[in-house]
C-alpha atoms as a PDB file:
ATOM      1  CA  UNK A   1     160.556 285.856 268.926  1.00  0.00           C
ATOM      2  CA  UNK A   2     160.777 282.232 270.042  1.00  0.00           C
ATOM      3  CA  UNK A   3     158.797 281.326 273.159  1.00  0.00           C
ATOM      4  CA  UNK A   4     159.986 277.751 273.628  1.00  0.00           C
ATOM      5  CA  UNK A   5     161.669 278.163 277.031  1.00  0.00           C
ATOM      6  CA  UNK A   6     160.919 279.857 280.334  1.00  0.00           C
ATOM      7  CA  UNK A   7     163.614 282.459 279.659  1.00  0.00           C
ATOM      8  CA  UNK A   8     162.258 283.256 276.207  1.00  0.00           C
ATOM      9  CA  UNK A   9     158.738 283.635 277.581  1.00  0.00           C
ATOM     10  CA  UNK A  10     159.976 285.971 280.316  1.00  0.00           C
ATOM     11  CA  UNK A  11     161.648 288.195 277.732  1.00  0.00           C
ATOM     12  CA  UNK A  12     158.623 288.082 275.420  1.00  0.00           C
ATOM     13  CA  UNK A  13     156.160 289.233 278.100  1.00  0.00           C
ATOM     14  CA  UNK A  14     158.565 291.780 279.595  1.00  0.00           C
ATOM     15  CA  UNK A  15     158.945 293.464 276.205  1.00  0.00           C
ATOM     16  CA  UNK A  16     155.208 293.132 275.563  1.00  0.00           C
ATOM     17  CA  UNK A  17     154.569 295.011 278.833  1.00  0.00           C
ATOM     18  CA  UNK A  18     157.097 297.677 277.873  1.00  0.00           C
ATOM     19  CA  UNK A  19     159.279 296.920 280.900  1.00  0.00           C
ATOM     20  CA  UNK A  20     163.040 297.078 281.295  1.00  0.00           C
ATOM     21  CA  UNK A  21     164.928 294.253 282.967  1.00  0.00           C
ATOM     22  CA  UNK A  22     165.481 296.511 285.977  1.00  0.00           C
ATOM     23  CA  UNK A  23     161.772 297.290 286.287  1.00  0.00           C
ATOM     24  CA  UNK A  24     160.939 293.594 286.210  1.00  0.00           C
ATOM     25  CA  UNK A  25     163.677 292.852 288.734  1.00  0.00           C
ATOM     26  CA  UNK A  26     162.295 295.499 291.096  1.00  0.00           C
ATOM     27  CA  UNK A  27     158.833 293.975 290.800  1.00  0.00           C
ATOM     28  CA  UNK A  28     160.056 290.422 291.316  1.00  0.00           C
ATOM     29  CA  UNK A  29     162.389 291.250 294.185  1.00  0.00           C
ATOM     30  CA  UNK A  30     165.600 290.137 292.488  1.00  0.00           C
ATOM     31  CA  UNK A  31     168.531 291.724 290.668  1.00  0.00           C
ATOM     32  CA  UNK A  32     168.638 292.929 287.071  1.00  0.00           C
ATOM     33  CA  UNK A  33     171.497 290.503 286.462  1.00  0.00           C
ATOM     34  CA  UNK A  34     169.282 287.590 287.422  1.00  0.00           C
ATOM     35  CA  UNK A  35     166.615 288.651 284.920  1.00  0.00           C
ATOM     36  CA  UNK A  36     169.287 289.022 282.246  1.00  0.00           C
ATOM     37  CA  UNK A  37     170.654 285.567 283.053  1.00  0.00           C
ATOM     38  CA  UNK A  38     167.186 284.008 282.875  1.00  0.00           C
ATOM     39  CA  UNK A  39     166.544 285.554 279.464  1.00  0.00           C
ATOM     40  CA  UNK A  40     169.972 285.129 277.868  1.00  0.00           C
ATOM     41  CA  UNK A  41     170.522 281.532 278.968  1.00  0.00           C
ATOM     42  CA  UNK A  42     167.061 280.457 277.850  1.00  0.00           C
ATOM     43  CA  UNK A  43     166.447 279.119 281.339  1.00  0.00           C
ATOM     44  CA  UNK A  44     163.762 276.516 281.940  1.00  0.00           C
ATOM     45  CA  UNK A  45     163.100 277.482 285.562  1.00  0.00           C
ATOM     46  CA  UNK A  46     164.069 279.855 288.383  1.00  0.00           C
ATOM     47  CA  UNK A  47     163.414 280.229 292.084  1.00  0.00           C
ATOM     48  CA  UNK A  48     161.966 283.636 291.170  1.00  0.00           C
ATOM     49  CA  UNK A  49     159.454 282.163 288.718  1.00  0.00           C
ATOM     50  CA  UNK A  50     156.392 282.784 290.913  1.00  0.00           C
ATOM     51  CA  UNK A  51     157.408 286.386 291.659  1.00  0.00           C
ATOM     52  CA  UNK A  52     158.161 287.018 287.975  1.00  0.00           C
ATOM     53  CA  UNK A  53     154.771 285.604 286.966  1.00  0.00           C
ATOM     54  CA  UNK A  54     153.062 287.906 289.472  1.00  0.00           C
ATOM     55  CA  UNK A  55     155.083 290.895 288.268  1.00  0.00           C
ATOM     56  CA  UNK A  56     154.174 290.196 284.639  1.00  0.00           C
ATOM     57  CA  UNK A  57     150.575 289.271 285.542  1.00  0.00           C
ATOM     58  CA  UNK A  58     150.719 285.967 283.668  1.00  0.00           C
ATOM     59  CA  UNK A  59     149.895 282.394 284.592  1.00  0.00           C
ATOM     60  CA  UNK A  60     152.774 280.585 286.273  1.00  0.00           C
ATOM     61  CA  UNK A  61     152.156 277.302 284.429  1.00  0.00           C
ATOM     62  CA  UNK A  62     152.276 279.115 281.088  1.00  0.00           C
ATOM     63  CA  UNK A  63     155.450 280.975 282.034  1.00  0.00           C
ATOM     64  CA  UNK A  64     157.257 277.833 283.204  1.00  0.00           C
ATOM     65  CA  UNK A  65     155.907 275.223 280.815  1.00  0.00           C
ATOM     66  CA  UNK A  66     153.994 277.003 278.059  1.00  0.00           C
ATOM     67  CA  UNK A  67     150.743 275.363 279.179  1.00  0.00           C
ATOM     68  CA  UNK A  68     147.343 277.075 279.054  1.00  0.00           C
ATOM     69  CA  UNK A  69     146.643 280.750 278.456  1.00  0.00           C
ATOM     70  CA  UNK A  70     149.248 283.428 279.033  1.00  0.00           C
ATOM     71  CA  UNK A  71     147.046 286.100 280.587  1.00  0.00           C
ATOM     72  CA  UNK A  72     145.616 285.532 284.054  1.00  0.00           C
ATOM     73  CA  UNK A  73     142.206 286.752 282.925  1.00  0.00           C
ATOM     74  CA  UNK A  74     142.096 284.206 280.072  1.00  0.00           C
ATOM     75  CA  UNK A  75     142.180 281.371 282.582  1.00  0.00           C
ATOM     76  CA  UNK A  76     139.142 282.758 284.358  1.00  0.00           C
ATOM     77  CA  UNK A  77     140.915 282.896 287.708  1.00  0.00           C
ATOM     78  CA  UNK A  78     139.218 286.185 288.487  1.00  0.00           C
ATOM     79  CA  UNK A  79     135.600 286.858 287.622  1.00  0.00           C
ATOM     80  CA  UNK A  80     132.821 289.232 288.552  1.00  0.00           C
ATOM     81  CA  UNK A  81     130.237 288.079 291.043  1.00  0.00           C
ATOM     82  CA  UNK A  82     127.636 288.292 288.292  1.00  0.00           C
ATOM     83  CA  UNK A  83     129.430 285.412 286.522  1.00  0.00           C
ATOM     84  CA  UNK A  84     129.392 283.166 289.582  1.00  0.00           C
ATOM     85  CA  UNK A  85     127.247 280.451 287.973  1.00  0.00           C
ATOM     86  CA  UNK A  86     130.086 279.609 285.604  1.00  0.00           C
ATOM     87  CA  UNK A  87     132.253 278.925 288.641  1.00  0.00           C
ATOM     88  CA  UNK A  88     129.734 276.982 290.718  1.00  0.00           C
ATOM     89  CA  UNK A  89     131.785 273.813 290.368  1.00  0.00           C
ATOM     90  CA  UNK A  90     134.973 275.456 291.605  1.00  0.00           C
ATOM     91  CA  UNK A  91     135.919 276.377 295.147  1.00  0.00           C
ATOM     92  CA  UNK A  92     135.927 280.157 295.019  1.00  0.00           C
ATOM     93  CA  UNK A  93     135.822 282.906 297.610  1.00  0.00           C
ATOM     94  CA  UNK A  94     134.556 286.492 297.347  1.00  0.00           C
ATOM     95  CA  UNK A  95     137.063 289.326 297.584  1.00  0.00           C
ATOM     96  CA  UNK A  96     135.241 292.322 299.023  1.00  0.00           C
ATOM     97  CA  UNK A  97     136.063 295.996 298.580  1.00  0.00           C
ATOM     98  CA  UNK A  98     138.314 297.585 301.191  1.00  0.00           C
ATOM     99  CA  UNK A  99     135.718 300.326 301.680  1.00  0.00           C
ATOM    100  CA  UNK A 100     132.628 298.798 303.347  1.00  0.00           C
ATOM    101  CA  UNK A 101     130.427 301.352 301.563  1.00  0.00           C
ATOM    102  CA  UNK A 102     131.290 299.742 298.214  1.00  0.00           C
ATOM    103  CA  UNK A 103     129.546 296.482 297.339  1.00  0.00           C
ATOM    104  CA  UNK A 104     131.877 295.558 294.465  1.00  0.00           C
ATOM    105  CA  UNK A 105     133.361 292.068 294.725  1.00  0.00           C
ATOM    106  CA  UNK A 106     135.472 289.644 292.731  1.00  0.00           C
ATOM    107  CA  UNK A 107     135.496 285.867 292.937  1.00  0.00           C
ATOM    108  CA  UNK A 108     138.930 284.302 293.298  1.00  0.00           C
ATOM    109  CA  UNK A 109     139.784 280.614 293.286  1.00  0.00           C
ATOM    110  CA  UNK A 110     140.745 279.444 296.759  1.00  0.00           C
ATOM    111  CA  UNK A 111     143.714 277.521 295.389  1.00  0.00           C
ATOM    112  CA  UNK A 112     145.133 280.745 293.942  1.00  0.00           C
ATOM    113  CA  UNK A 113     145.042 282.372 297.367  1.00  0.00           C
ATOM    114  CA  UNK A 114     146.650 279.314 298.927  1.00  0.00           C
ATOM    115  CA  UNK A 115     149.511 279.396 296.426  1.00  0.00           C
ATOM    116  CA  UNK A 116     150.066 283.087 297.194  1.00  0.00           C
ATOM    117  CA  UNK A 117     149.861 282.538 300.943  1.00  0.00           C
ATOM    118  CA  UNK A 118     146.830 284.803 301.350  1.00  0.00           C
ATOM    119  CA  UNK A 119     144.101 284.129 303.913  1.00  0.00           C
ATOM    120  CA  UNK A 120     140.748 284.784 302.164  1.00  0.00           C
ATOM    121  CA  UNK A 121     139.625 286.865 305.145  1.00  0.00           C
ATOM    122  CA  UNK A 122     142.583 289.203 304.602  1.00  0.00           C
ATOM    123  CA  UNK A 123     142.065 289.825 300.859  1.00  0.00           C
ATOM    124  CA  UNK A 124     140.544 293.121 299.714  1.00  0.00           C
ATOM    125  CA  UNK A 125     139.598 294.703 296.385  1.00  0.00           C
ATOM    126  CA  UNK A 126     140.343 298.265 295.282  1.00  0.00           C
ATOM    127  CA  UNK A 127     140.576 300.443 292.160  1.00  0.00           C
ATOM    128  CA  UNK A 128     143.746 302.416 291.502  1.00  0.00           C
ATOM    129  CA  UNK A 129     143.697 306.135 290.700  1.00  0.00           C
ATOM    130  CA  UNK A 130     146.448 307.563 288.485  1.00  0.00           C
ATOM    131  CA  UNK A 131     149.138 306.236 286.147  1.00  0.00           C
ATOM    132  CA  UNK A 132     152.161 306.258 288.457  1.00  0.00           C
ATOM    133  CA  UNK A 133     152.460 302.456 288.156  1.00  0.00           C
ATOM    134  CA  UNK A 134     151.847 302.259 284.387  1.00  0.00           C
ATOM    135  CA  UNK A 135     152.457 300.169 282.345  1.00  0.00           C
ATOM    136  CA  UNK A 136     152.299 297.554 285.114  1.00  0.00           C
ATOM    137  CA  UNK A 137     149.134 298.779 286.836  1.00  0.00           C
ATOM    138  CA  UNK A 138     147.179 301.299 284.785  1.00  0.00           C
ATOM    139  CA  UNK A 139     144.759 303.998 285.895  1.00  0.00           C
ATOM    140  CA  UNK A 140     141.422 302.525 287.041  1.00  0.00           C
ATOM    141  CA  UNK A 141     142.837 298.997 287.263  1.00  0.00           C
ATOM    142  CA  UNK A 142     141.464 296.705 289.938  1.00  0.00           C
ATOM    143  CA  UNK A 143     143.905 295.376 292.516  1.00  0.00           C
ATOM    144  CA  UNK A 144     143.694 292.787 295.261  1.00  0.00           C
ATOM    145  CA  UNK A 145     145.814 293.178 298.373  1.00  0.00           C
ATOM    146  CA  UNK A 146     146.496 291.388 301.656  1.00  0.00           C
ATOM    147  CA  UNK A 147     145.651 293.554 304.669  1.00  0.00           C
ATOM    148  CA  UNK A 148     147.671 291.308 306.995  1.00  0.00           C
ATOM    149  CA  UNK A 149     150.911 292.235 305.212  1.00  0.00           C
ATOM    150  CA  UNK A 150     151.568 295.899 306.025  1.00  0.00           C
ATOM    151  CA  UNK A 151     155.180 295.617 307.172  1.00  0.00           C
ATOM    152  CA  UNK A 152     157.509 297.027 304.531  1.00  0.00           C
ATOM    153  CA  UNK A 153     159.348 294.327 302.589  1.00  0.00           C
ATOM    154  CA  UNK A 154     161.766 296.044 300.241  1.00  0.00           C
ATOM    155  CA  UNK A 155     160.789 296.057 296.568  1.00  0.00           C
ATOM    156  CA  UNK A 156     157.211 294.858 297.045  1.00  0.00           C
ATOM    157  CA  UNK A 157     154.134 296.722 295.775  1.00  0.00           C
ATOM    158  CA  UNK A 158     151.778 298.096 298.406  1.00  0.00           C
ATOM    159  CA  UNK A 159     148.314 299.614 298.361  1.00  0.00           C
ATOM    160  CA  UNK A 160     148.509 303.051 299.961  1.00  0.00           C
ATOM    161  CA  UNK A 161     145.769 305.402 301.077  1.00  0.00           C
ATOM    162  CA  UNK A 162     146.308 309.178 301.165  1.00  0.00           C
ATOM    163  CA  UNK A 163     143.505 311.737 301.412  1.00  0.00           C
ATOM    164  CA  UNK A 164     140.997 308.918 300.767  1.00  0.00           C
ATOM    165  CA  UNK A 165     142.629 308.104 297.411  1.00  0.00           C
ATOM    166  CA  UNK A 166     144.051 304.631 296.678  1.00  0.00           C
ATOM    167  CA  UNK A 167     147.554 304.465 295.218  1.00  0.00           C
ATOM    168  CA  UNK A 168     150.184 301.808 294.533  1.00  0.00           C
ATOM    169  CA  UNK A 169     153.938 302.093 294.957  1.00  0.00           C
ATOM    170  CA  UNK A 170     157.033 300.035 295.530  1.00  0.00           C
ATOM    171  CA  UNK A 171     158.327 300.602 299.058  1.00  0.00           C
ATOM    172  CA  UNK A 172     161.805 300.367 300.510  1.00  0.00           C
ATOM    173  CA  UNK A 173     162.760 300.938 304.140  1.00  0.00           C
ATOM    174  CA  UNK A 174     166.274 302.294 304.690  1.00  0.00           C
ATOM    175  CA  UNK A 175     168.048 302.848 308.031  1.00  0.00           C
ATOM    176  CA  UNK A 176     170.132 306.046 308.087  1.00  0.00           C
ATOM    177  CA  UNK A 177     172.117 307.918 310.768  1.00  0.00           C
ATOM    178  CA  UNK A 178     169.159 310.316 310.953  1.00  0.00           C
ATOM    179  CA  UNK A 179     166.688 307.494 311.498  1.00  0.00           C
ATOM    180  CA  UNK A 180     164.523 305.201 309.392  1.00  0.00           C
ATOM    181  CA  UNK A 181     163.590 306.466 305.931  1.00  0.00           C
ATOM    182  CA  UNK A 182     161.027 305.181 303.451  1.00  0.00           C
ATOM    183  CA  UNK A 183     161.548 305.308 299.685  1.00  0.00           C
ATOM    184  CA  UNK A 184     158.594 305.217 297.297  1.00  0.00           C
ATOM    185  CA  UNK A 185     159.314 304.396 293.660  1.00  0.00           C
ATOM    186  CA  UNK A 186     157.083 303.824 290.672  1.00  0.00           C
ATOM    187  CA  UNK A 187     156.931 301.877 287.410  1.00  0.00           C
ATOM    188  CA  UNK A 188     156.251 305.137 285.536  1.00  0.00           C
ATOM    189  CA  UNK A 189     159.545 306.594 286.746  1.00  0.00           C
ATOM    190  CA  UNK A 190     159.807 309.064 283.870  1.00  0.00           C
ATOM    191  CA  UNK A 191     156.818 311.031 285.165  1.00  0.00           C
ATOM    192  CA  UNK A 192     156.941 310.064 288.834  1.00  0.00           C
ATOM    193  CA  UNK A 193     160.406 310.383 290.398  1.00  0.00           C
ATOM    194  CA  UNK A 194     161.346 308.528 293.555  1.00  0.00           C
ATOM    195  CA  UNK A 195     160.263 309.966 296.887  1.00  0.00           C
ATOM    196  CA  UNK A 196     162.284 309.527 300.068  1.00  0.00           C
ATOM    197  CA  UNK A 197     161.068 310.724 303.452  1.00  0.00           C
ATOM    198  CA  UNK A 198     161.421 309.967 307.121  1.00  0.00           C
ATOM    199  CA  UNK A 199     159.384 307.109 308.512  1.00  0.00           C
ATOM    200  CA  UNK A 200     157.414 309.592 310.602  1.00  0.00           C
ATOM    201  CA  UNK A 201     156.602 311.737 307.561  1.00  0.00           C
ATOM    202  CA  UNK A 202     155.647 308.700 305.505  1.00  0.00           C
ATOM    203  CA  UNK A 203     153.174 307.329 308.037  1.00  0.00           C
ATOM    204  CA  UNK A 204     151.749 310.802 308.592  1.00  0.00           C
ATOM    205  CA  UNK A 205     151.035 311.001 304.843  1.00  0.00           C
ATOM    206  CA  UNK A 206     150.175 307.439 303.850  1.00  0.00           C
ATOM    207  CA  UNK A 207     148.374 304.472 305.328  1.00  0.00           C
ATOM    208  CA  UNK A 208     149.642 301.077 304.156  1.00  0.00           C
ATOM    209  CA  UNK A 209     146.562 298.992 303.376  1.00  0.00           C
ATOM    210  CA  UNK A 210     148.441 295.846 302.391  1.00  0.00           C
ATOM    211  CA  UNK A 211     150.678 293.997 299.945  1.00  0.00           C
ATOM    212  CA  UNK A 212     149.323 293.925 296.376  1.00  0.00           C
ATOM    213  CA  UNK A 213     149.217 290.334 295.111  1.00  0.00           C
ATOM    214  CA  UNK A 214     147.011 290.715 292.007  1.00  0.00           C
ATOM    215  CA  UNK A 215     145.957 293.403 289.567  1.00  0.00           C
ATOM    216  CA  UNK A 216     143.906 293.600 286.397  1.00  0.00           C
ATOM    217  CA  UNK A 217     145.197 294.874 283.077  1.00  0.00           C
ATOM    218  CA  UNK A 218     143.052 297.728 281.807  1.00  0.00           C
ATOM    219  CA  UNK A 219     143.704 300.636 279.472  1.00  0.00           C
ATOM    220  CA  UNK A 220     141.677 303.851 279.618  1.00  0.00           C
ATOM    221  CA  UNK A 221     140.749 305.684 276.427  1.00  0.00           C
END
C-alpha cells in the first residue's frame, strides 16, 4: 500500500492496528465519514490530525509529512528513568505513578506535554489490566493520563479505577428523561459490550482518574 499522503498513512496504520474506520473515529472524536473521506481522498491534512495521531499512537510529523519514525517509541519520546543520561540534553520531566506506593516513572519531553496541553504536575503513569481496549491498548500496557481532566468529554479515553484495579474505557455522558446516564464502550467490543448506567451508579462503581493522552504498545505472550 502506498504511504505517500496523509490519508494513505492513516489507512495504513489503521489497518496495521486492526481497527475499523468507526473505531478510529471514536478514538479521534470525529465521524466515520470523516475518516473515510481522509483515506479515500488521499488527504494531505485534517483538523483531526493530532487526535488521529494520538489514537493510532504514531508521531504526528510522520503522519502528516512522512518525516521521522512512525512509532512514538522509535522517536524516544518516552523512556525509562534508567535511560535518563541519553536524554540529559533534552528538557524532560518525570511522570510518576498514580499510586504513591509505586516508584515507577517515565521521562517525557516537556514539549510533548505542551503540545497536548498537559501540565507536567497533572500527568500520571499507570499500567492497564485486561484486554477490553485491545488492540489499541493491550493488557499490561503503560498509560499516561491527566488528572486535571476528569469531566466526561464524549468519545475520549479515560483511566478508571474500580476495586483498586486500573481500567480504560471510552466514556459518553447522555441526558435522558430519567436523568444523566454514562455509557462505557471499548475497543474490544466483540468481547466487551457497551455498558450504560445512571450517573449515580457509574460514580458509585468507578473513579475517573483522568484523560488518557498516551499509551505504550505491548503484547503479552
